[in-house]
Amino acid sequence: MGCHMIDLPFSALDLKYPLTVEAEGPPVHHESAPRWLISKWTFPARGDLPPVELTWYDGIKRPPLQKQHNMPDYPEGVLFVGSEGMLIADYGRFKLYPEDKFAGVRRPRLPEGLQHAQDWLAACKTGSPTGCNFDYSGPLTETVLLGTVAYRAGRRLEWDAENLEVTNCPEANEFIRREYRYGWTL
């Protein structure tokens, strides 16, 4: 679900490539995904926007702030934590905290976007980019998968996006690229 839910902060905060990533979870099982995972990324400043720390709780884990502030436990959601307050949201709901500070704030009316299939067909017919084109979805997917790489490597990683390479843990690069048998290359 990472690519779906991290899409909200990724888009809202104009994120692209992380500088570092680390992850924690239960002991690694080499043939299956963990029951839960907590991935943490740091992103550089983007123009006038400051650096960002992004944490993803996957599976049965939730951010401690959710209980501390008696927030709803959406099956899937995103918690934005800022200097003035917090926003918990999914694609249809949102709530601001502290509630008394933001009483009366209404959700802005956003234009309805095309559904994925309609978006793709419009792009095929007109040549216009889709809402989730590869320039956007590639770095988003790369970010999410780097959480898995950090989890499997068992340490904090420094990421060189330009060269698609972990710079401080060469053994983690085995999860980035693999050697193909002769005759099976692209």
Coordinates of N, CA, C and O in Angstrom, one line a residue:
M1 N 0.8 -1.2 0.0 CA 0.0 0.0 0.0 C 0.9 1.3 0.0 O 0.3 2.3 -0.2
G2 N 2.2 1.1 0.2 CA 3.0 2.3 0.3 C 2.9 3.3 -0.9 O 2.7 4.5 -0.7
C3 N 2.9 2.7 -2.1 CA 2.8 3.6 -3.3 C 1.5 4.4 -3.3 O 1.4 5.5 -3.8
H4 N 0.4 3.7 -2.8 CA -0.9 4.4 -2.8 C -1.0 5.5 -1.8 O -1.4 6.6 -2.0
M5 N -0.6 5.2 -0.5 CA -0.8 6.1 0.6 C 0.3 7.1 0.7 O 0.1 8.3 1.0
I6 N 1.5 6.8 0.3 CA 2.6 7.8 0.3 C 2.5 8.8 -0.8 O 3.0 9.9 -0.8
D7 N 1.6 8.5 -1.7 CA 1.3 9.4 -2.8 C 0.8 10.7 -2.3 O 1.2 11.8 -2.8
L8 N 0.0 10.7 -1.2 CA -0.5 12.0 -0.7 C 0.6 12.9 -0.2 O 0.7 14.1 -0.7
P9 N 1.5 12.5 0.7 CA 2.6 13.4 1.0 C 3.6 13.6 -0.1 O 4.2 14.7 -0.2
F10 N 3.8 12.6 -0.9 CA 4.8 12.8 -2.0 C 4.4 13.9 -2.9 O 5.2 14.7 -3.3
S11 N 3.1 13.9 -3.3 CA 2.6 14.9 -4.2 C 2.5 16.3 -3.4 O 2.9 17.3 -4.0
A12 N 1.9 16.3 -2.3 CA 1.7 17.6 -1.5 C 3.0 18.3 -1.2 O 3.0 19.5 -1.2
L13 N 4.0 17.5 -0.9 CA 5.3 18.1 -0.5 C 6.3 18.2 -1.6 O 7.5 18.5 -1.3
D14 N 5.9 17.8 -2.8 CA 6.8 17.9 -4.0 C 8.1 17.1 -3.8 O 9.2 17.6 -4.0
L15 N 7.9 15.9 -3.3 CA 9.1 15.0 -3.0 C 9.6 14.3 -4.3 O 8.8 14.1 -5.2
K16 N 10.8 13.9 -4.3 CA 11.4 13.3 -5.5 C 12.2 12.1 -5.1 O 11.8 11.0 -5.1
Y17 N 13.5 12.3 -4.7 CA 14.4 11.2 -4.3 C 14.9 11.4 -2.9 O 15.4 12.5 -2.6
P18 N 14.9 10.4 -2.1 CA 15.4 10.5 -0.7 C 16.9 10.5 -0.7 O 17.5 10.0 -1.6
L19 N 17.4 11.1 0.4 CA 18.8 11.1 0.7 C 19.2 9.9 1.5 O 20.2 9.3 1.2
T20 N 18.4 9.6 2.5 CA 18.6 8.4 3.3 C 17.3 7.6 3.5 O 16.2 8.2 3.4
V21 N 17.5 6.4 3.9 CA 16.3 5.5 4.2 C 16.8 4.5 5.3 O 17.9 4.0 5.3
E22 N 15.9 4.2 6.2 CA 16.1 3.2 7.2 C 14.8 2.5 7.5 O 13.7 3.1 7.2
A23 N 14.8 1.3 8.0 CA 13.6 0.6 8.2 C 13.8 -0.4 9.4 O 14.9 -0.9 9.6
E24 N 12.7 -0.7 10.0 CA 12.7 -1.7 11.1 C 11.4 -2.6 10.9 O 10.4 -2.1 10.4
G25 N 11.6 -3.8 11.4 CA 10.5 -4.7 11.3 C 10.9 -6.0 12.0 O 11.9 -6.1 12.7
P26 N 10.0 -7.0 11.9 CA 10.4 -8.3 12.5 C 11.6 -8.9 11.8 O 12.0 -8.4 10.8
P27 N 12.1 -10.0 12.3 CA 13.3 -10.6 11.7 C 13.0 -10.9 10.2 O 11.8 -11.3 9.8
V28 N 13.9 -10.6 9.3 CA 13.8 -10.8 7.9 C 13.5 -12.3 7.5 O 14.2 -13.1 8.0
H29 N 12.5 -12.5 6.7 CA 12.3 -13.8 6.2 C 12.6 -13.6 4.7 O 11.9 -12.8 4.0
H30 N 13.5 -14.4 4.2 CA 14.0 -14.2 2.8 C 13.0 -14.5 1.7 O 13.2 -14.2 0.5
E31 N 11.9 -15.1 2.0 CA 10.9 -15.5 1.0 C 9.6 -14.8 1.1 O 8.7 -15.1 0.4
S32 N 9.4 -14.0 2.1 CA 8.1 -13.3 2.3 C 8.2 -11.9 2.9 O 9.3 -11.6 3.4
A33 N 7.1 -11.2 2.7 CA 7.1 -9.8 3.3 C 6.9 -9.8 4.8 O 6.3 -10.8 5.3
P34 N 7.3 -8.8 5.5 CA 7.1 -8.8 6.9 C 5.7 -8.4 7.3 O 4.9 -7.8 6.5
R35 N 5.2 -8.8 8.4 CA 3.9 -8.5 8.9 C 3.7 -7.1 9.1 O 2.6 -6.5 9.0
W36 N 4.8 -6.4 9.5 CA 4.8 -4.9 9.7 C 6.1 -4.4 9.3 O 7.1 -5.1 9.3
L37 N 6.2 -3.1 9.0 CA 7.4 -2.5 8.6 C 7.3 -1.0 8.9 O 6.2 -0.4 8.7
I38 N 8.3 -0.4 9.4 CA 8.4 1.1 9.6 C 9.6 1.6 8.8 O 10.7 1.2 9.1
S39 N 9.3 2.4 7.8 CA 10.4 2.9 6.9 C 10.4 4.4 7.2 O 9.4 5.1 7.3
K40 N 11.7 4.9 7.2 CA 11.9 6.4 7.4 C 12.8 6.9 6.3 O 13.9 6.3 6.1
W41 N 12.4 8.0 5.7 CA 13.2 8.6 4.6 C 13.5 10.0 5.0 O 12.7 10.7 5.6
T42 N 14.6 10.6 4.5 CA 14.9 12.0 4.6 C 15.0 12.5 3.2 O 15.6 11.8 2.3
F43 N 14.4 13.7 2.9 CA 14.5 14.3 1.6 C 15.1 15.7 1.7 O 15.0 16.3 2.7
P44 N 15.8 16.1 0.7 CA 16.5 17.4 0.7 C 15.5 18.5 0.6 O 14.3 18.3 0.2
A45 N 16.0 19.7 0.8 CA 15.2 20.9 0.5 C 14.8 21.0 -1.0 O 15.6 20.5 -1.8
R46 N 13.7 21.5 -1.3 CA 13.2 21.6 -2.7 C 12.9 23.0 -3.0 O 11.8 23.5 -2.6
G47 N 13.8 23.8 -3.6 CA 13.5 25.2 -3.8 C 13.3 25.9 -2.4 O 14.2 25.9 -1.6
D48 N 12.2 26.5 -2.2 CA 11.9 27.2 -1.0 C 11.3 26.3 0.1 O 11.1 26.7 1.3
L49 N 11.1 25.0 -0.2 CA 10.6 24.0 0.7 C 11.7 23.4 1.5 O 12.8 23.1 1.0
P50 N 11.5 23.3 2.9 CA 12.6 22.8 3.7 C 12.7 21.2 3.6 O 11.9 20.6 3.0
P51 N 13.8 20.7 4.1 CA 14.0 19.2 4.1 C 12.8 18.6 4.8 O 12.1 19.2 5.6
V52 N 12.5 17.3 4.5 CA 11.4 16.6 5.0 C 11.8 15.2 5.5 O 12.7 14.6 4.9
E53 N 11.2 14.8 6.6 CA 11.4 13.5 7.1 C 10.0 12.8 6.9 O 9.0 13.3 7.3
L54 N 10.0 11.6 6.3 CA 8.8 10.9 6.0 C 8.9 9.5 6.6 O 9.9 8.8 6.4
T55 N 7.9 9.1 7.4 CA 7.9 7.8 8.0 C 6.6 7.1 7.6 O 5.5 7.6 7.6
W56 N 6.8 5.8 7.2 CA 5.7 5.0 6.7 C 5.5 3.8 7.7 O 6.4 3.1 7.9
Y57 N 4.3 3.7 8.3 CA 4.0 2.5 9.1 C 3.1 1.6 8.3 O 2.0 2.0 7.8
D58 N 3.6 0.4 8.0 CA 2.9 -0.6 7.2 C 2.5 -1.7 8.0 O 3.2 -2.2 8.9
G59 N 1.3 -2.3 7.7 CA 0.8 -3.5 8.4 C 0.1 -3.1 9.7 O -0.7 -2.2 9.7
I60 N 0.5 -3.8 10.7 CA -0.2 -3.6 12.0 C 0.3 -2.5 12.9 O -0.3 -2.2 13.9
K61 N 1.3 -1.8 12.5 CA 1.9 -0.7 13.3 C 1.2 0.6 13.0 O 0.7 0.9 11.8
R62 N 1.1 1.5 14.0 CA 0.5 2.9 13.8 C 1.5 3.9 14.5 O 2.1 3.5 15.5
P63 N 1.5 5.1 14.1 CA 2.3 6.2 14.8 C 1.8 6.4 16.2 O 0.6 6.4 16.4
P64 N 2.7 6.5 17.2 CA 2.3 6.7 18.6 C 1.4 8.0 18.7 O 0.5 8.0 19.6
L65 N 1.6 9.0 17.9 CA 0.8 10.2 17.9 C -0.7 10.0 17.8 O -1.5 10.7 18.3
Q66 N -1.0 9.0 17.0 CA -2.4 8.7 16.8 C -3.1 8.4 18.1 O -4.2 8.9 18.3
K67 N -2.5 7.6 19.0 CA -3.2 7.3 20.3 C -3.1 8.5 21.2 O -4.0 8.8 21.9
Q68 N -1.9 9.1 21.2 CA -1.7 10.3 22.1 C -2.7 11.3 21.9 O -3.1 12.0 22.8
H69 N -3.2 11.5 20.7 CA -4.1 12.6 20.3 C -5.5 12.1 20.0 O -6.4 12.8 19.5
N70 N -5.8 10.8 20.4 CA -7.1 10.2 20.2 C -7.6 10.4 18.8 O -8.7 10.7 18.5
M71 N -6.7 10.1 17.8 CA -7.1 10.3 16.4 C -7.8 9.0 15.9 O -7.6 7.9 16.4
P72 N -8.6 9.2 14.8 CA -9.2 8.0 14.2 C -8.2 7.0 13.7 O -7.1 7.4 13.3
D73 N -8.5 5.7 13.7 CA -7.7 4.7 13.1 C -8.2 4.3 11.8 O -8.8 3.3 11.6
Y74 N -7.9 5.1 10.7 CA -8.4 4.8 9.4 C -7.7 3.5 9.0 O -6.5 3.3 9.3
P75 N -8.3 2.6 8.2 CA -7.6 1.4 7.7 C -6.4 1.8 6.9 O -5.4 1.1 7.0
E76 N -6.5 2.9 6.1 CA -5.3 3.4 5.4 C -5.4 4.9 5.5 O -6.5 5.5 5.4
G77 N -4.3 5.6 5.8 CA -4.4 7.0 6.0 C -3.0 7.6 6.1 O -2.0 6.8 6.1
V78 N -2.9 8.9 6.1 CA -1.6 9.6 6.2 C -1.7 10.6 7.3 O -2.8 11.3 7.4
L79 N -0.7 10.8 8.1 CA -0.6 11.7 9.2 C 0.5 12.7 8.8 O 1.6 12.4 8.8
F80 N 0.1 14.0 8.5 CA 1.0 15.1 8.3 C 1.3 15.7 9.7 O 0.3 16.1 10.3
V81 N 2.6 15.9 10.1 CA 2.9 16.6 11.3 C 3.7 17.8 11.0 O 4.7 17.7 10.4
G82 N 3.1 19.0 11.3 CA 3.7 20.2 11.0 C 4.0 21.0 12.3 O 3.8 20.5 13.4
S83 N 4.6 22.2 12.1 CA 5.0 23.0 13.3 C 3.8 23.6 14.0 O 3.8 24.0 15.2
E84 N 2.6 23.7 13.3 CA 1.4 24.3 13.9 C 0.3 23.3 14.3 O -0.6 23.7 14.9
G85 N 0.4 22.1 13.8 CA -0.6 21.1 14.1 C -0.4 19.9 13.2 O 0.7 19.7 12.6
M86 N -1.4 19.0 13.2 CA -1.4 17.8 12.4 C -2.6 17.6 11.6 O -3.7 18.1 12.0
L87 N -2.5 16.9 10.5 CA -3.6 16.5 9.6 C -3.6 15.0 9.4 O -2.5 14.5 9.0
I88 N -4.7 14.4 9.7 CA -4.8 13.0 9.4 C -5.8 12.9 8.2 O -6.8 13.6 8.3
A89 N -5.4 12.1 7.2 CA -6.3 12.2 6.0 C -6.2 10.8 5.2 O -5.2 10.1 5.4
D90 N -7.2 10.6 4.4 CA -7.1 9.5 3.4 C -7.7 10.2 2.2 O -7.8 11.4 2.1
Y91 N -8.1 9.4 1.2 CA -8.5 10.1 0.0 C -9.9 10.7 0.0 O -10.4 11.3 -0.9
G92 N -10.7 10.4 1.2 CA -12.0 11.0 1.3 C -12.3 11.7 2.5 O -13.3 12.4 2.7
R93 N -11.4 11.6 3.5 CA -11.6 12.3 4.8 C -10.4 13.0 5.3 O -9.3 12.7 4.9
F94 N -10.6 13.9 6.3 CA -9.5 14.6 6.9 C -9.9 15.1 8.3 O -11.1 15.4 8.5
K95 N -9.0 15.2 9.2 CA -9.2 15.8 10.5 C -7.9 16.6 10.9 O -6.8 16.1 10.7
L96 N -8.1 17.8 11.4 CA -7.0 18.6 11.9 C -6.9 18.6 13.4 O -7.9 18.5 14.1
Y97 N -5.6 18.6 13.9 CA -5.4 18.5 15.3 C -4.3 19.6 15.7 O -3.4 19.8 14.9
P98 N -4.5 20.3 16.8 CA -5.5 20.1 17.8 C -6.9 20.6 17.3 O -6.9 21.6 16.6
E99 N -7.9 19.8 17.6 CA -9.2 20.1 17.1 C -9.7 21.5 17.4 O -10.3 22.1 16.5
D100 N -9.5 21.9 18.6 CA -10.0 23.2 19.0 C -9.4 24.4 18.3 O -10.0 25.4 17.9
K101 N -8.1 24.2 17.9 CA -7.4 25.2 17.2 C -7.9 25.4 15.8 O -7.9 26.5 15.2
F102 N -8.4 24.3 15.2 CA -8.8 24.3 13.8 C -10.3 24.1 13.6 O -10.8 23.7 12.5
A103 N -11.1 24.3 14.7 CA -12.5 24.2 14.6 C -13.0 25.1 13.5 O -12.6 26.3 13.3
G104 N -13.9 24.6 12.7 CA -14.5 25.4 11.6 C -13.8 25.4 10.3 O -14.3 25.9 9.3
V105 N -12.6 24.8 10.2 CA -11.8 24.8 9.0 C -12.5 23.7 8.1 O -12.8 22.6 8.5
R106 N -12.8 24.1 6.9 CA -13.4 23.2 5.9 C -12.4 22.8 4.9 O -11.5 23.5 4.5
R107 N -12.6 21.6 4.4 CA -11.8 21.0 3.3 C -12.0 21.8 2.0 O -13.1 22.1 1.6
P108 N -10.9 22.2 1.4 CA -11.0 22.9 0.1 C -11.7 22.0 -1.0 O -11.5 20.8 -0.9
R109 N -12.4 22.6 -1.8 CA -13.1 21.9 -2.9 C -12.1 21.7 -4.0 O -11.6 22.7 -4.6
L110 N -11.7 20.5 -4.3 CA -10.7 20.2 -5.4 C -11.4 19.7 -6.6 O -12.4 19.0 -6.5
P111 N -10.9 20.0 -7.8 CA -11.5 19.5 -9.0 C -11.4 18.0 -9.0 O -10.4 17.4 -8.6
E112 N -12.5 17.4 -9.5 CA -12.5 15.9 -9.6 C -11.5 15.5 -10.7 O -11.5 16.0 -11.8
G113 N -10.7 14.5 -10.4 CA -9.7 14.0 -11.3 C -10.3 12.9 -12.1 O -11.3 12.3 -11.8
L114 N -9.7 12.5 -13.2 CA -10.1 11.4 -14.0 C -9.8 10.1 -13.2 O -8.8 10.0 -12.5
Q115 N -10.6 9.1 -13.4 CA -10.2 7.8 -12.9 C -9.0 7.3 -13.7 O -8.7 7.7 -14.8
H116 N -8.3 6.3 -13.2 CA -7.1 5.8 -13.8 C -7.3 5.4 -15.3 O -6.5 5.8 -16.2
A117 N -8.3 4.6 -15.5 CA -8.5 4.1 -16.9 C -8.9 5.3 -17.8 O -8.4 5.4 -19.0
Q118 N -9.7 6.2 -17.4 CA -10.0 7.4 -18.2 C -8.8 8.3 -18.4 O -8.6 8.8 -19.5
D119 N -8.0 8.4 -17.4 CA -6.7 9.2 -17.5 C -5.8 8.6 -18.5 O -5.2 9.3 -19.4
W120 N -5.7 7.3 -18.5 CA -4.8 6.6 -19.5 C -5.3 6.7 -20.9 O -4.6 6.9 -21.8
L121 N -6.6 6.5 -21.1 CA -7.2 6.6 -22.4 C -7.1 8.1 -23.0 O -6.7 8.2 -24.1
A122 N -7.3 9.1 -22.1 CA -7.1 10.5 -22.5 C -5.6 10.7 -23.0 O -5.4 11.4 -24.0
A123 N -4.7 10.1 -22.3 CA -3.3 10.3 -22.6 C -3.0 9.6 -24.0 O -2.3 10.1 -24.8
C124 N -3.6 8.4 -24.2 CA -3.4 7.7 -25.5 C -3.9 8.5 -26.6 O -3.3 8.6 -27.7
K125 N -5.1 9.1 -26.4 CA -5.8 9.9 -27.5 C -5.1 11.2 -27.8 O -5.1 11.7 -28.9
T126 N -4.7 11.9 -26.7 CA -4.2 13.3 -26.9 C -2.7 13.5 -26.7 O -2.2 14.5 -27.1
G127 N -2.0 12.5 -26.2 CA -0.6 12.6 -26.0 C -0.2 13.4 -24.7 O 0.9 13.6 -24.4
S128 N -1.3 13.8 -23.9 CA -1.0 14.5 -22.7 C -0.5 13.5 -21.6 O -0.9 12.3 -21.7
P129 N 0.2 14.0 -20.6 CA 0.7 13.0 -19.6 C -0.4 12.6 -18.7 O -1.4 13.4 -18.5
T130 N -0.3 11.4 -18.1 CA -1.2 11.0 -17.1 C -0.9 11.6 -15.8 O 0.1 12.2 -15.6
G131 N -1.9 11.6 -14.9 CA -1.7 12.2 -13.6 C -0.6 11.5 -12.8 O 0.1 12.1 -12.0
C132 N -0.4 10.2 -13.0 CA 0.7 9.4 -12.4 C 1.6 8.9 -13.4 O 1.9 7.7 -13.5
N133 N 2.2 9.8 -14.2 CA 3.1 9.4 -15.2 C 4.4 8.9 -14.6 O 4.7 9.0 -13.4
F134 N 5.3 8.3 -15.4 CA 6.5 7.7 -14.9 C 7.5 8.8 -14.3 O 8.3 8.4 -13.4
D135 N 7.4 10.0 -14.7 CA 8.3 11.0 -14.1 C 7.9 11.2 -12.6 O 8.8 11.6 -11.8
Y136 N 6.7 10.9 -12.3 CA 6.2 11.0 -10.9 C 6.2 9.7 -10.2 O 6.8 9.5 -9.1
S137 N 5.6 8.7 -10.9 CA 5.5 7.4 -10.2 C 6.8 6.6 -10.1 O 6.9 5.8 -9.2
G138 N 7.8 6.9 -10.9 CA 9.1 6.2 -10.8 C 9.8 6.5 -9.5 O 10.1 5.6 -8.7
P139 N 10.0 7.8 -9.2 CA 10.6 8.2 -8.0 C 9.8 7.8 -6.7 O 10.4 7.4 -5.7
L140 N 8.5 7.8 -6.8 CA 7.6 7.4 -5.7 C 7.8 5.9 -5.5 O 8.1 5.5 -4.3
T141 N 7.8 5.1 -6.5 CA 8.0 3.6 -6.3 C 9.4 3.3 -5.9 O 9.6 2.5 -5.0
E142 N 10.4 4.1 -6.4 CA 11.8 3.9 -6.0 C 11.9 4.1 -4.5 O 12.6 3.4 -3.7
T143 N 11.3 5.2 -4.0 CA 11.3 5.5 -2.6 C 10.7 4.4 -1.7 O 11.4 4.0 -0.7
V144 N 9.5 3.9 -2.1 CA 8.9 2.9 -1.3 C 9.8 1.6 -1.3 O 10.0 1.0 -0.2
L145 N 10.3 1.2 -2.4 CA 11.1 0.0 -2.5 C 12.4 0.2 -1.8 O 13.0 -0.8 -1.2
L146 N 13.0 1.4 -1.7 CA 14.2 1.6 -0.9 C 13.9 1.3 0.6 O 14.8 0.9 1.3
G147 N 12.7 1.4 1.1 CA 12.4 1.0 2.4 C 12.6 -0.5 2.6 O 13.1 -0.9 3.6
T148 N 12.2 -1.2 1.6 CA 12.4 -2.7 1.7 C 13.9 -3.0 1.6 O 14.3 -3.9 2.3
V149 N 14.6 -2.3 0.8 CA 16.1 -2.5 0.7 C 16.7 -2.3 2.1 O 17.5 -3.1 2.6
A150 N 16.4 -1.2 2.7 CA 16.9 -0.8 4.0 C 16.6 -1.9 5.1 O 17.4 -2.3 5.9
Y151 N 15.3 -2.4 5.0 CA 14.9 -3.4 5.9 C 15.7 -4.7 5.7 O 16.2 -5.3 6.7
R152 N 15.9 -5.1 4.5 CA 16.6 -6.3 4.2 C 18.1 -6.2 4.5 O 18.8 -7.1 4.9
A153 N 18.7 -5.0 4.3 CA 20.1 -4.7 4.6 C 20.3 -4.6 6.1 O 21.4 -4.8 6.5
G154 N 19.3 -4.2 6.8 CA 19.4 -4.1 8.3 C 20.1 -2.8 8.8 O 20.6 -2.8 9.9
R155 N 20.2 -1.8 7.9 CA 20.8 -0.5 8.4 C 20.3 0.7 7.6 O 19.7 0.6 6.6
R156 N 20.7 1.8 8.1 CA 20.4 3.1 7.5 C 21.2 3.2 6.2 O 22.5 3.0 6.3
L157 N 20.6 3.6 5.1 CA 21.3 3.7 3.8 C 21.3 5.1 3.3 O 20.4 5.9 3.5
E158 N 22.4 5.4 2.7 CA 22.5 6.7 1.9 C 22.3 6.4 0.5 O 23.0 5.5 -0.1
W159 N 21.4 7.2 -0.2 CA 21.0 6.9 -1.5 C 21.5 7.9 -2.5 O 21.4 9.1 -2.4
D160 N 22.1 7.4 -3.6 CA 22.6 8.2 -4.7 C 21.6 7.9 -5.9 O 21.8 7.0 -6.6
A161 N 20.5 8.8 -6.0 CA 19.5 8.5 -7.0 C 20.0 8.6 -8.4 O 19.6 7.9 -9.3
E162 N 20.9 9.5 -8.7 CA 21.4 9.7 -10.0 C 22.1 8.4 -10.5 O 22.0 8.0 -11.7
N163 N 22.8 7.7 -9.7 CA 23.5 6.5 -10.1 C 22.8 5.2 -9.6 O 23.3 4.1 -9.8
L164 N 21.6 5.4 -9.0 CA 20.8 4.2 -8.5 C 21.7 3.3 -7.7 O 21.8 2.1 -7.9
E165 N 22.3 3.9 -6.6 CA 23.3 3.2 -5.8 C 23.2 3.6 -4.4 O 23.1 4.8 -4.0
V166 N 23.3 2.6 -3.5 CA 23.5 2.8 -2.1 C 25.0 3.1 -1.9 O 25.9 2.3 -2.3
T167 N 25.4 4.2 -1.3 CA 26.8 4.6 -1.2 C 27.5 4.2 0.1 O 28.7 4.1 0.1
N168 N 26.8 3.9 1.1 CA 27.4 3.5 2.4 C 27.3 2.1 2.8 O 27.8 1.7 3.9
C169 N 26.7 1.3 1.9 CA 26.5 -0.2 2.3 C 26.5 -1.0 1.0 O 25.5 -1.3 0.4
P170 N 27.7 -1.2 0.4 CA 27.7 -1.9 -0.9 C 26.9 -3.2 -1.0 O 26.3 -3.5 -2.1
E171 N 26.8 -3.9 0.1 CA 26.1 -5.2 0.0 C 24.6 -4.9 -0.2 O 23.9 -5.8 -0.7
A172 N 24.1 -3.8 0.1 CA 22.6 -3.4 -0.1 C 22.4 -3.3 -1.6 O 21.2 -3.5 -2.0
N173 N 23.4 -3.0 -2.4 CA 23.2 -2.9 -3.9 C 22.8 -4.2 -4.5 O 22.2 -4.2 -5.6
E174 N 23.0 -5.3 -3.9 CA 22.5 -6.6 -4.4 C 21.0 -6.6 -4.5 O 20.4 -7.4 -5.3
F175 N 20.3 -5.8 -3.7 CA 18.8 -5.7 -3.8 C 18.4 -4.7 -4.8 O 17.2 -4.6 -5.2
I176 N 19.3 -3.9 -5.4 CA 19.0 -2.9 -6.4 C 19.1 -3.4 -7.8 O 18.2 -3.2 -8.6
R177 N 20.1 -4.2 -8.0 CA 20.4 -4.8 -9.3 C 20.8 -6.2 -9.1 O 21.3 -6.6 -8.1
R178 N 20.5 -7.0 -10.1 CA 20.9 -8.4 -10.0 C 21.7 -8.8 -11.3 O 21.5 -8.2 -12.3
E179 N 22.5 -9.8 -11.2 CA 23.2 -10.3 -12.3 C 22.3 -11.3 -13.0 O 21.7 -12.2 -12.4
Y180 N 22.1 -11.2 -14.3 CA 21.3 -12.0 -15.1 C 22.2 -13.1 -15.8 O 23.3 -12.8 -16.2
R181 N 21.6 -14.3 -15.9 CA 22.3 -15.3 -16.6 C 22.4 -14.9 -18.1 O 21.6 -14.2 -18.6
Y182 N 23.4 -15.4 -18.8 CA 23.6 -15.0 -20.1 C 22.4 -15.4 -20.9 O 21.8 -16.5 -20.8
G183 N 22.0 -14.5 -21.8 CA 20.8 -14.8 -22.7 C 19.5 -14.3 -22.1 O 18.4 -14.3 -22.7
W184 N 19.5 -13.8 -20.8 CA 18.3 -13.3 -20.1 C 18.4 -11.9 -19.8 O 17.9 -11.4 -18.8
T185 N 19.1 -11.0 -20.5 CA 19.3 -9.6 -20.2 C 18.3 -8.8 -21.1 O 17.8 -9.3 -22.1
L186 N 18.0 -7.6 -20.7 CA 17.2 -6.7 -21.4 C 18.0 -5.7 -22.2 O 19.1 -5.3 -21.8

